[in-house]
Coordinates of C-alpha atoms and ligand atoms in Angstrom, one line a residue:
M16 CA -0.1 -0.1 -0.1
T17 CA 1.4 3.4 -1.0
S18 CA 1.0 6.5 1.0
Y19 CA -1.7 9.0 1.0
I20 CA 1.0 11.7 0.3
S21 CA 1.9 12.3 -3.2
E22 CA 4.3 9.8 -4.4
H23 CA 6.8 12.3 -5.8
K24 CA 6.7 14.2 -2.3
I25 CA 7.6 10.9 -0.7
S26 CA 10.4 10.2 -3.0
D27 CA 11.5 13.9 -2.6
V28 CA 11.7 13.4 1.1
Q29 CA 13.3 9.9 0.7
R30 CA 16.0 11.3 -1.7
S31 CA 17.0 14.2 0.6
T32 CA 17.4 11.9 3.6
N33 CA 20.6 10.1 4.7
I34 CA 19.2 6.8 6.5
V35 CA 22.6 6.6 8.3
H36 CA 22.2 10.1 9.8
I37 CA 18.7 9.4 10.9
I38 CA 19.3 5.9 12.4
S39 CA 22.5 7.3 14.2
E40 CA 20.3 9.4 16.3
Y41 CA 18.8 6.4 18.0
V42 CA 21.5 3.6 17.5
S43 CA 25.2 3.7 17.7
L44 CA 26.5 2.8 14.3
K45 CA 29.9 1.7 13.2
K46 CA 31.1 1.5 9.7
V47 CA 32.1 -2.2 8.8
G48 CA 33.0 -2.6 5.0
R49 CA 30.2 -1.2 2.8
N50 CA 27.7 -1.2 5.8
Y51 CA 27.0 0.5 9.0
V52 CA 26.4 -2.0 11.9
G53 CA 25.1 -1.6 15.5
L54 CA 23.1 -3.2 18.1
C55 CA 19.5 -4.0 17.0
P56 CA 17.0 -1.7 18.8
F57 CA 14.2 -4.2 18.1
H58 CA 15.6 -7.4 19.7
S59 CA 18.3 -8.3 22.2
E60 CA 21.8 -9.1 21.0
K61 CA 25.5 -9.3 21.8
T62 CA 27.1 -8.8 18.5
P63 CA 25.8 -6.3 16.2
S64 CA 23.6 -7.6 13.4
F65 CA 21.6 -4.4 12.8
T66 CA 22.8 -3.2 9.3
V67 CA 22.4 0.0 7.6
N68 CA 23.5 0.6 4.0
E69 CA 24.0 4.1 3.0
E70 CA 24.2 3.5 -0.8
K71 CA 20.9 1.6 -0.9
Q72 CA 19.3 3.7 2.0
I73 CA 18.0 0.6 3.8
F74 CA 18.4 -1.2 7.0
Y75 CA 18.0 -4.9 7.9
C76 CA 18.7 -6.7 11.2
F77 CA 20.1 -10.2 10.5
G78 CA 19.3 -11.2 14.0
C79 CA 15.5 -10.5 14.1
G80 CA 14.5 -10.0 10.5
V81 CA 13.3 -6.3 10.8
G82 CA 14.1 -4.2 7.9
G83 CA 13.1 -1.5 5.4
N84 CA 13.8 2.1 4.5
V85 CA 14.1 5.1 6.6
F86 CA 10.3 5.5 7.0
N87 CA 10.0 1.9 8.2
F88 CA 12.7 2.5 10.9
L89 CA 11.0 5.6 12.1
M90 CA 7.6 4.1 12.1
R91 CA 8.8 1.1 14.1
Y92 CA 11.0 2.9 16.4
N93 CA 8.7 5.7 17.3
N94 CA 5.6 3.8 16.9
V95 CA 4.1 6.1 14.4
S96 CA 2.2 5.7 11.0
F97 CA 3.7 6.1 7.6
P98 CA 2.3 9.6 6.8
E99 CA 3.7 10.8 10.2
A100 CA 7.3 9.3 9.6
V101 CA 7.2 11.1 6.1
R102 CA 6.0 14.4 7.7
Y103 CA 8.5 14.2 10.4
L104 CA 11.3 14.0 8.0
A105 CA 9.7 16.4 5.6
E106 CA 9.6 19.0 8.4
R107 CA 13.1 18.6 9.3
L108 CA 14.0 19.0 5.7
G109 CA 11.8 21.9 5.1
I110 CA 9.9 20.1 2.5
D111 CA 6.1 21.1 2.5
I112 CA 3.8 18.4 2.1
A113 CA -0.1 18.6 2.1
I114 CA -2.1 15.9 4.0
G115 CA -5.2 16.7 2.1
S116 CA -5.2 13.4 0.3
L117 CA -5.1 11.1 3.6
S118 CA -7.9 8.8 4.4
A119 CA -10.4 10.1 6.7
T120 CA -9.5 8.0 9.8
K121 CA -5.7 8.6 9.4
K122 CA -6.2 12.2 8.9
R123 CA -8.3 12.4 11.9
Q124 CA -5.7 10.6 13.9
L125 CA -2.7 12.6 12.6
E126 CA -4.6 15.8 13.3
E127 CA -5.5 14.7 16.8
R128 CA -2.0 13.9 17.8
E129 CA -0.9 17.3 16.5
R130 CA -3.4 19.0 18.4
L131 CA -2.3 17.4 21.6
F132 CA 1.1 18.4 20.9
K133 CA 0.2 21.8 20.3
I134 CA -2.0 21.9 23.5
N135 CA 0.8 20.6 25.6
S136 CA 3.3 23.0 24.2
L137 CA 0.9 25.8 25.0
A138 CA 0.2 24.5 28.4
A139 CA 4.0 24.0 29.2
G140 CA 4.5 27.8 28.2
H141 CA 1.7 28.8 30.5
F142 CA 2.9 27.0 33.4
R143 CA 6.5 28.3 32.7
H144 CA 5.2 31.7 32.6
V145 CA 3.2 31.3 35.8
L146 CA 6.5 30.1 37.5
L147 CA 8.8 32.6 36.4
E148 CA 6.8 35.8 35.7
T149 CA 3.8 36.1 37.9
P150 CA 3.0 36.7 41.6
D151 CA 1.1 33.5 41.5
G152 CA 4.4 31.7 40.8
R153 CA 6.2 32.9 44.0
Q154 CA 5.4 29.9 46.1
G155 CA 6.8 27.7 43.3
R156 CA 9.9 29.8 43.0
E157 CA 10.4 29.6 46.6
Y158 CA 10.0 25.9 46.7
L159 CA 12.5 25.4 44.0
D160 CA 14.9 27.8 45.8
R161 CA 14.5 25.8 49.0
R162 CA 15.5 22.6 47.0
S163 CA 18.5 24.6 45.5
I164 CA 17.5 24.3 42.0
M165 CA 19.3 26.9 40.0
R166 CA 17.4 29.0 37.4
E167 CA 19.7 27.7 34.5
V168 CA 18.3 24.2 35.1
I169 CA 14.8 25.4 35.6
E170 CA 15.0 27.1 32.3
R171 CA 16.7 24.2 30.6
F172 CA 14.0 21.7 31.5
G173 CA 11.2 24.1 31.2
L174 CA 9.7 23.9 34.7
G175 CA 6.5 25.5 35.5
Y176 CA 3.9 26.0 38.1
A177 CA 0.3 25.2 38.2
K178 CA -1.4 27.8 40.5
R179 CA -3.9 27.3 43.2
S180 CA -6.9 27.3 40.8
W181 CA -9.7 24.9 39.8
N182 CA -9.9 26.3 36.4
D183 CA -6.8 28.4 35.4
L184 CA -5.9 26.1 32.4
V185 CA -9.7 25.7 31.5
M186 CA -9.8 29.5 31.2
F187 CA -6.5 29.6 29.4
F188 CA -7.6 27.3 26.8
S189 CA -11.3 28.7 26.5
E190 CA -9.8 32.2 25.9
R191 CA -8.0 30.8 23.0
G192 CA -10.8 29.1 21.6
I193 CA -9.3 25.7 21.8
P194 CA -12.0 22.9 22.4
L195 CA -11.9 21.7 25.8
D196 CA -12.4 18.0 24.9
D197 CA -9.1 18.0 23.2
V198 CA -7.6 19.5 26.3
E199 CA -9.0 16.6 28.3
K200 CA -7.7 14.1 25.7
A201 CA -4.3 15.7 26.6
G202 CA -4.9 14.8 30.0
L203 CA -4.7 18.3 31.4
I204 CA -8.1 18.8 32.6
V205 CA -10.8 16.5 34.0
P206 CA -14.5 16.6 33.3
K207 CA -16.8 17.0 36.0
E208 CA -20.7 17.4 36.0
K209 CA -20.8 20.6 34.6
G210 CA -17.6 21.6 32.5
Y211 CA -14.0 20.9 33.7
F212 CA -11.5 21.4 36.3
D213 CA -7.7 21.6 36.0
R214 CA -5.8 18.3 36.8
F215 CA -2.8 20.0 38.2
R216 CA -3.3 22.5 41.1
E217 CA -0.6 24.1 43.4
R218 CA 2.2 21.9 41.8
I219 CA 5.6 22.4 40.4
I220 CA 5.2 21.2 36.8
F221 CA 7.7 19.1 34.8
P222 CA 7.0 19.0 31.1
I223 CA 7.9 15.4 29.8
Y224 CA 9.5 15.6 26.3
N225 CA 10.0 13.0 23.8
I226 CA 13.5 13.1 21.9
H227 CA 12.1 15.3 19.3
Q228 CA 11.7 18.0 21.8
Q229 CA 7.8 17.7 21.8
V230 CA 6.0 17.8 25.1
I231 CA 4.1 14.7 25.5
G232 CA 2.9 14.8 29.0
F233 CA 3.5 16.5 32.4
G234 CA 4.4 15.5 36.0
G235 CA 3.5 17.6 38.9
R236 CA 5.1 17.9 42.5
V237 CA 2.8 19.0 45.1
L238 CA 3.7 21.9 47.4
A239 CA 1.3 21.6 50.2
Q240 CA 2.0 18.4 51.7
G241 CA 0.0 16.5 54.3
Q242 CA -3.3 17.1 52.9
G243 CA -3.8 13.6 51.5
L244 CA -2.6 14.6 48.0
P245 CA -0.4 12.4 46.1
K246 CA 3.2 13.8 46.2
Y247 CA 3.4 13.3 42.4
L248 CA 0.9 13.4 39.8
N249 CA 1.5 12.4 36.2
S250 CA -0.4 12.8 32.9
P251 CA -2.6 9.9 32.2
E252 CA -1.6 7.7 29.1
T253 CA -2.8 9.6 26.0
L254 CA -2.4 9.2 22.2
I255 CA 1.1 10.8 22.5
Y256 CA 2.1 9.7 26.0
S257 CA 3.0 6.2 27.0
K258 CA 4.8 5.8 30.4
R259 CA 6.5 2.6 29.2
R260 CA 8.4 4.3 26.6
S261 CA 9.1 7.7 28.3
L262 CA 12.4 8.5 29.9
Y263 CA 12.4 12.0 31.7
G264 CA 15.5 14.0 30.6
L265 CA 16.7 11.9 27.7
N266 CA 15.9 14.7 25.3
I267 CA 18.5 16.9 27.1
T268 CA 21.0 14.2 28.2
K269 CA 21.2 11.8 25.2
D270 CA 24.3 13.1 23.6
E271 CA 26.2 13.1 26.9
C272 CA 25.0 9.6 27.6
R273 CA 26.3 8.6 24.2
R274 CA 29.6 10.3 24.8
K275 CA 30.1 8.3 28.2
D276 CA 28.4 5.1 26.9
L277 CA 26.8 5.3 30.5
A278 CA 23.5 6.3 31.8
F279 CA 22.4 6.7 35.4
I280 CA 18.9 5.7 35.9
V281 CA 17.1 7.5 38.8
E282 CA 13.5 7.3 39.8
G283 CA 12.6 11.0 40.4
Y284 CA 12.4 14.4 38.6
F285 CA 14.4 16.3 41.2
D286 CA 17.0 13.2 41.3
L287 CA 17.6 13.9 37.7
L288 CA 17.9 17.6 38.0
A289 CA 20.3 17.3 41.0
L290 CA 22.5 15.2 39.0
F291 CA 22.3 17.4 36.2
Q292 CA 23.0 20.5 38.1
H293 CA 26.3 18.7 39.4
G294 CA 27.4 18.2 36.0
I295 CA 26.3 14.5 35.9
R296 CA 24.4 15.1 32.6
Y297 CA 24.1 11.5 31.6
A298 CA 21.1 10.3 33.5
V299 CA 17.4 9.6 32.8
A300 CA 14.5 9.2 35.3
T301 CA 11.8 6.6 35.0
L302 CA 8.9 8.4 36.7
G303 CA 7.6 6.0 39.1
T304 CA 7.1 3.0 36.7
A305 CA 9.3 0.1 36.8
L306 CA 11.9 -0.1 34.1
T307 CA 10.5 -1.6 31.1
R308 CA 11.8 -3.6 28.1
E309 CA 11.1 -0.4 26.0
H310 CA 13.0 1.8 28.3
I311 CA 16.0 -0.5 28.1
R312 CA 15.8 -0.8 24.3
I313 CA 15.6 3.1 24.0
L314 CA 18.6 3.5 26.4
K315 CA 20.6 1.0 24.5
G316 CA 20.7 3.3 21.7
Y317 CA 22.6 5.6 23.8
A318 CA 24.7 3.8 26.2
R319 CA 25.9 0.1 26.7
K320 CA 26.4 0.7 30.6
L321 CA 23.4 1.5 32.8
I322 CA 23.6 2.2 36.5
L323 CA 20.4 2.0 38.4
V324 CA 20.5 4.1 41.6
F325 CA 18.3 3.3 44.4
D326 CA 17.6 4.9 47.7
S327 CA 17.6 1.6 49.7
D328 CA 18.4 -2.0 49.5
V329 CA 14.7 -2.9 49.7
A330 CA 13.9 -0.9 46.7
G331 CA 17.0 -2.1 44.9
L332 CA 16.3 -5.7 45.6
K333 CA 12.7 -5.6 44.3
A334 CA 13.9 -3.8 41.1
A335 CA 16.8 -6.2 40.9
E336 CA 14.7 -9.3 41.0
R337 CA 12.1 -7.9 38.5
S338 CA 14.6 -6.8 35.9
I339 CA 17.3 -9.5 36.0
K340 CA 15.8 -11.4 33.1
L341 CA 15.1 -8.2 31.1
F342 CA 18.8 -7.1 31.3
A343 CA 20.1 -10.6 30.5
E344 CA 17.8 -10.8 27.5
E345 CA 18.7 -7.3 26.3
D346 CA 22.2 -8.0 27.0
V347 CA 23.0 -4.8 28.8
D348 CA 25.7 -4.2 31.3
A349 CA 23.5 -3.2 34.1
R350 CA 24.6 -2.4 37.6
I351 CA 23.0 -1.3 41.0
L352 CA 24.1 1.5 43.0
I353 CA 22.6 1.6 46.5
L354 CA 22.9 5.0 48.4
P355 CA 23.7 5.3 52.0
E356 CA 20.7 4.9 54.2
G357 CA 18.3 7.8 54.4
H358 CA 19.5 9.3 51.2
D359 CA 18.0 9.7 47.6
P360 CA 20.2 10.7 44.6
D361 CA 19.0 14.2 45.1
S362 CA 19.8 14.7 48.7
Y363 CA 23.0 12.5 48.4
I364 CA 24.6 14.5 45.5
F365 CA 23.9 17.8 47.4
E366 CA 25.7 16.5 50.2
V367 CA 28.8 14.9 48.8
G368 CA 28.9 16.6 45.4
A369 CA 29.6 15.1 42.0
E370 CA 32.9 13.5 43.0
G371 CA 31.6 11.8 46.0
F372 CA 28.5 10.6 44.0
L373 CA 31.0 9.0 41.3
R374 CA 33.1 7.6 44.0
R375 CA 30.3 5.7 45.4
S376 CA 29.0 4.7 41.9
E377 CA 32.3 2.9 41.7
Q378 CA 30.9 0.5 44.3
S379 CA 27.9 -0.3 42.1
M380 CA 27.3 -4.0 41.8
S381 CA 26.4 -6.2 38.9
I382 CA 22.7 -7.3 39.4
M383 CA 23.6 -11.0 40.0
S384 CA 26.2 -10.0 42.7
F385 CA 23.8 -7.8 44.4
L386 CA 21.3 -10.5 44.5
M387 CA 23.7 -12.9 45.9
K388 CA 24.9 -10.7 48.5
S389 CA 21.3 -9.8 49.5
A390 CA 20.5 -13.5 49.8
I391 CA 23.4 -14.2 51.9
E392 CA 22.6 -11.3 54.1
K393 CA 19.2 -12.3 54.5
Y394 CA 19.6 -16.1 55.1
G395 CA 22.9 -16.3 56.4
L396 CA 25.3 -19.1 55.9
S397 CA 24.0 -22.0 58.1
L398 CA 23.0 -25.2 56.4
E399 CA 19.4 -24.1 56.3
G400 CA 20.4 -20.8 55.0
K401 CA 22.4 -22.2 52.2
V402 CA 19.5 -24.3 50.9
R403 CA 17.3 -21.1 51.0
I404 CA 20.0 -19.0 49.3
I405 CA 20.1 -21.6 46.5
R406 CA 16.4 -21.7 46.2
S407 CA 16.2 -17.8 45.8
M408 CA 18.9 -17.7 43.4
K409 CA 17.6 -20.7 41.2
E410 CA 15.3 -18.7 39.1
P411 CA 17.4 -15.6 38.4
I412 CA 20.3 -17.8 37.2
A413 CA 18.2 -20.1 35.2
S414 CA 16.5 -17.1 33.5
L415 CA 19.9 -16.1 32.0
P416 CA 19.7 -17.0 28.3
D417 CA 23.5 -17.5 28.0
V418 CA 24.9 -20.7 29.0
V419 CA 28.4 -19.2 29.8
S420 CA 27.1 -16.8 32.1
R421 CA 24.9 -19.4 33.7
S422 CA 27.8 -21.6 34.5
L423 CA 29.9 -18.6 35.8
H424 CA 27.3 -17.5 38.2
I425 CA 26.9 -21.1 39.3
R426 CA 30.7 -21.3 40.0
K427 CA 30.6 -18.0 42.0
L428 CA 27.5 -19.2 44.1
S429 CA 29.3 -22.6 44.7
E430 CA 32.4 -20.6 46.0
Y431 CA 30.4 -18.2 48.1
L432 CA 28.5 -21.1 49.7
D433 CA 31.2 -23.6 49.6
I434 CA 29.0 -26.2 48.0
D435 CA 29.8 -28.6 45.2
E436 CA 29.2 -26.9 41.7
S437 CA 27.2 -29.9 40.5
V438 CA 24.7 -29.8 43.1
I439 CA 23.8 -26.1 42.1
T440 CA 23.9 -27.0 38.3
N441 CA 21.4 -29.8 38.9
E442 CA 19.1 -27.3 40.6
I443 CA 19.3 -24.6 37.9
E444 CA 19.0 -27.1 35.0
D445 CA 15.8 -28.1 36.6
A446 CA 14.4 -24.5 36.6
R447 CA 16.0 -24.0 33.2
R448 CA 13.6 -26.4 31.5
G449 CA 10.7 -24.0 31.9
F450 CA 12.7 -21.3 29.8
E451 CA 13.6 -23.6 26.9
R452 CA 11.8 -22.9 23.7
S453 CA 10.8 -25.3 21.0
Q454 CA 12.5 -25.6 17.7
P455 CA 10.6 -24.7 14.5
A456 CA 9.9 -27.7 12.2
L457 CA 12.1 -28.1 9.2
K458 CA 10.7 -27.6 5.8
D459 CA 10.8 -30.7 3.2
Q460 CA 13.8 -30.6 1.1
D461 CA 12.2 -29.9 -2.4
S462 CA 10.5 -26.7 -1.3
L463 CA 13.8 -25.7 0.4
T464 CA 15.8 -26.0 -2.8
F465 CA 13.3 -24.0 -4.7
S466 CA 13.0 -21.2 -2.1
K467 CA 16.7 -21.0 -2.0
F468 CA 16.8 -20.7 -5.8
E469 CA 14.0 -17.9 -5.7
S470 CA 15.7 -15.9 -2.9
T471 CA 18.9 -16.0 -4.7
L472 CA 17.3 -14.7 -7.9
I473 CA 15.7 -11.9 -6.1
S474 CA 18.9 -11.0 -4.6
M475 CA 20.3 -11.0 -8.0
M476 CA 17.7 -8.7 -9.3
L477 CA 18.2 -6.2 -6.4
Q478 CA 21.9 -6.3 -6.1
F479 CA 22.7 -6.3 -9.9
P480 CA 19.9 -4.5 -11.7
E481 CA 22.0 -4.2 -14.7
I482 CA 20.8 -7.7 -15.6
L483 CA 17.1 -7.0 -15.5
P484 CA 16.8 -5.8 -19.2
E485 CA 18.4 -9.1 -20.3
I486 CA 15.8 -11.4 -18.4
D487 CA 12.0 -12.1 -18.7
V488 CA 11.4 -11.0 -15.1
H489 CA 7.7 -11.6 -15.2
G490 CA 8.0 -15.0 -16.9
M491 CA 10.6 -16.2 -14.4
V492 CA 8.7 -14.8 -11.4
Q493 CA 5.7 -16.6 -12.5
T494 CA 7.3 -20.0 -11.8
F495 CA 8.3 -19.1 -8.1
Q496 CA 6.6 -21.2 -5.6
T497 CA 7.4 -19.4 -2.4
E498 CA 4.6 -16.7 -2.1
L499 CA 7.0 -14.1 -0.5
F500 CA 9.5 -14.5 -3.3
R501 CA 6.7 -14.3 -5.8
K502 CA 5.3 -11.2 -4.3
I503 CA 8.8 -9.5 -4.3
G504 CA 9.4 -10.6 -7.9
M505 CA 6.0 -9.3 -9.1
L506 CA 6.9 -6.0 -7.5
V507 CA 10.2 -5.7 -9.3
S508 CA 8.5 -6.7 -12.5
S509 CA 5.6 -4.2 -12.4
T510 CA 7.9 -1.4 -11.2
L511 CA 10.4 -2.2 -14.0
E512 CA 7.4 -2.0 -16.5
E513 CA 6.1 1.3 -15.1
K514 CA 9.3 3.2 -14.5
G515 CA 12.1 1.4 -16.5
S516 CA 14.1 1.0 -13.4
V517 CA 13.9 -0.1 -9.8
E518 CA 14.8 1.8 -6.7
I519 CA 15.0 -0.2 -3.7
P520 CA 13.5 2.3 -1.1
E521 CA 10.7 2.9 -3.3
L522 CA 10.1 -0.9 -3.7
I523 CA 10.0 -1.2 0.1
D524 CA 7.2 1.5 0.1
K525 CA 5.2 -0.3 -2.4
A526 CA 5.4 -3.7 -0.5
E527 CA 2.3 -4.3 1.4
D528 CA 3.4 -5.9 4.6
D529 CA 6.4 -5.6 7.1
E530 CA 7.6 -9.2 6.2
T531 CA 8.0 -8.2 2.5
K532 CA 9.6 -4.8 3.2
A533 CA 12.1 -6.7 5.5
S534 CA 12.8 -9.3 3.0
I535 CA 13.6 -6.8 0.3
S536 CA 16.1 -5.2 2.7
R537 CA 17.7 -8.4 3.5
L538 CA 17.9 -9.7 -0.1
S539 CA 19.4 -6.4 -1.0
L540 CA 22.1 -6.7 1.6
E541 CA 23.2 -10.2 1.7
Q542 CA 26.9 -10.3 0.6
R543 CA 27.3 -11.6 -2.7
E544 CA 29.4 -10.5 -5.5
W545 CA 27.4 -10.4 -8.7
S546 CA 28.7 -10.3 -12.3
R547 CA 26.8 -10.8 -15.6
K548 CA 28.6 -14.3 -15.7
S549 CA 27.3 -15.5 -12.2
C550 CA 23.8 -14.2 -13.2
Y551 CA 23.7 -16.2 -16.3
K552 CA 24.9 -19.4 -14.4
I553 CA 22.2 -19.1 -11.6
I554 CA 19.6 -18.5 -14.3
S555 CA 20.5 -21.5 -16.3
Q556 CA 20.7 -23.6 -13.2
Y557 CA 17.2 -22.6 -12.1
Q558 CA 15.9 -23.1 -15.6
A559 CA 17.2 -26.7 -15.3
V560 CA 15.4 -27.3 -12.0
V561 CA 12.1 -25.8 -13.1
Q562 CA 12.4 -27.9 -16.3
K563 CA 12.8 -31.1 -14.2
R564 CA 9.8 -30.0 -11.7
E565 CA 7.6 -29.4 -14.7
H566 CA 8.6 -32.7 -16.4
K567 CA 7.9 -34.6 -13.0
M568 CA 4.6 -33.0 -12.8
F569 CA 3.7 -33.9 -16.4
V570 CA 4.9 -37.5 -16.0
K571 CA 2.8 -38.0 -13.0
K572 CA -0.3 -36.5 -14.8
I573 CA 0.4 -38.6 -18.0
K574 CA 0.6 -41.7 -15.8
E575 CA -2.7 -40.9 -14.3
A576 CA -4.4 -40.3 -17.6
E577 CA -2.9 -43.5 -19.0
R578 CA -4.3 -45.4 -15.9
Q579 CA -7.8 -43.9 -16.6
N580 CA -7.3 -44.4 -20.3
D581 CA -8.3 -40.9 -21.0
Q582 CA -6.8 -40.4 -24.6
R583 CA -7.8 -36.9 -25.0
L584 CA -6.3 -35.7 -21.7
L585 CA -3.2 -37.7 -22.6
Y586 CA -2.8 -35.9 -25.9
Q587 CA -3.3 -32.5 -24.2
L588 CA -0.7 -33.4 -21.6
L589 CA 2.0 -34.5 -24.2
E590 CA 1.4 -31.4 -26.3
G591 CA 1.7 -29.3 -23.1
Q592 CA 4.9 -31.0 -22.1
K593 CA 6.4 -30.3 -25.4
R594 CA 5.4 -26.6 -25.2
V595 CA 6.9 -26.3 -21.5
K596 CA 10.3 -27.5 -22.8
E597 CA 10.3 -24.8 -25.3
K598 CA 9.0 -22.1 -22.9
I599 CA 11.3 -22.4 -20.0
D600 CA 13.9 -19.9 -20.9
F601 CA 14.0 -16.7 -19.1
M602 CA 16.9 -15.1 -20.9
R603 CA 15.6 -12.6 -23.6
P604 CA 16.6 -13.5 -27.1
S605 CA 18.3 -10.1 -27.4
A606 CA 20.6 -10.7 -24.7
R607 CA 22.5 -13.5 -26.5
Ligands
LIG719 ZN1 17.1 -7.1 15.4

């Protein structure tokens, strides 16, 4: 399915974009040979199989099979629609595209998202204005002053203040003629019997940004405590705000995270601001939700080393238990830093300064060591205690997908507990069985042979397009048996007929589904050196196997017709067989 935006605008955008530059904003890429490679943001891996090709303007992951052009990357990574991905790039490039031709539903959705961004941005501006420039903001300014947050930081993060009013925002948007049901959809106001009231009142406001510097939601810290109000209040999930995917501060700290290849993960807004103010500008905050797989994948694009900072052993232990499998699967070097009792990152760094904080962070532990240490502290090293320790470590170790790291941790545990390794190994392998996945069934040999040929031929057409005028693409593709390759082959053939040439990113746009798009990317990238000679060779080999296949089929049918003594059918089949022999020739006569 093609876009709703005019095709030549799309190709304008496509041509003016460099996929390597765009993807580099999210994934650390290194040049290897003709390609750029990095760790895939869509699956967990140790060695980079995520590949970007500048010349062809496509990406493909040889690990999980995701692939496509720059639009497909942005769609998947940012969870947006095709027109949104095109628009995002168009805006960056200053290319004007109309959305007049969008389908009604898509258009409505796109417009709604944009209205919510607009509303959030207006609200953020209003909160900021109240905090910095009005008498109503005095309380907020004093509060931030008490917490020693500098003006520079306040401005950098766009902090604001929601004043003590039930309808300040309601009025603000009414006066501007902005429909209040949209403001409600943005999560800023709440409906009541008649009309609306403001969600945030008497709170310091933290606008939450995505990495494109758009405000997606808000957090609010209450000033007046002890009135049964929640200390922190966040925007609800909206069309543009998902807690699972949002990391506070990343829009500002991402470059520094990448430079250091390290990110501190803290829990609260003030923790992050305090670290930032002390010069530790490679941190993010999770905002009350546990760290999710999405968070980890996003962070992986900026730093390979993550340090989770916790106020106490208890909080740290819970988080460590919860996330051990996640970190192992995502293969991130994650460590846990526990602060001295009674401290959170905010209070701690104000007390000991950046140097003290960094010194403390040298004591951070790998998650597994932390779990072991906690279990030993909890159960002690009596015989009974050791049994309990093994029981509590069974699941975390068994959940590690990698056999080497499993056995390393088994050895370590056996050393700590002074228990024979084999005893622990048995326990772990027991628990391990639950994690094993079943193997996919094998295809039968014949169809394997054909699909191999078909994929090679598609690769040939994509990687050595010079050959296209010399072959009967349509005729050849007609004989393909694997639906996927037939589909791609047909796309090549129709594009060729229409335009006289084949551009891979364009072909990807035309492909209907993700599997096809990804396959086009993969087949364009797989390393093979093509020459005219090697093309001829593979085509003639393929011709021979097709001939054999057709021959077999005719023989079978002819036997059947003989058995039934159907003379007419027999005659038709024999004629058909003769014709097939002449027909199977995919080289154009002019080429020879
Ligand atoms: Zn992948």
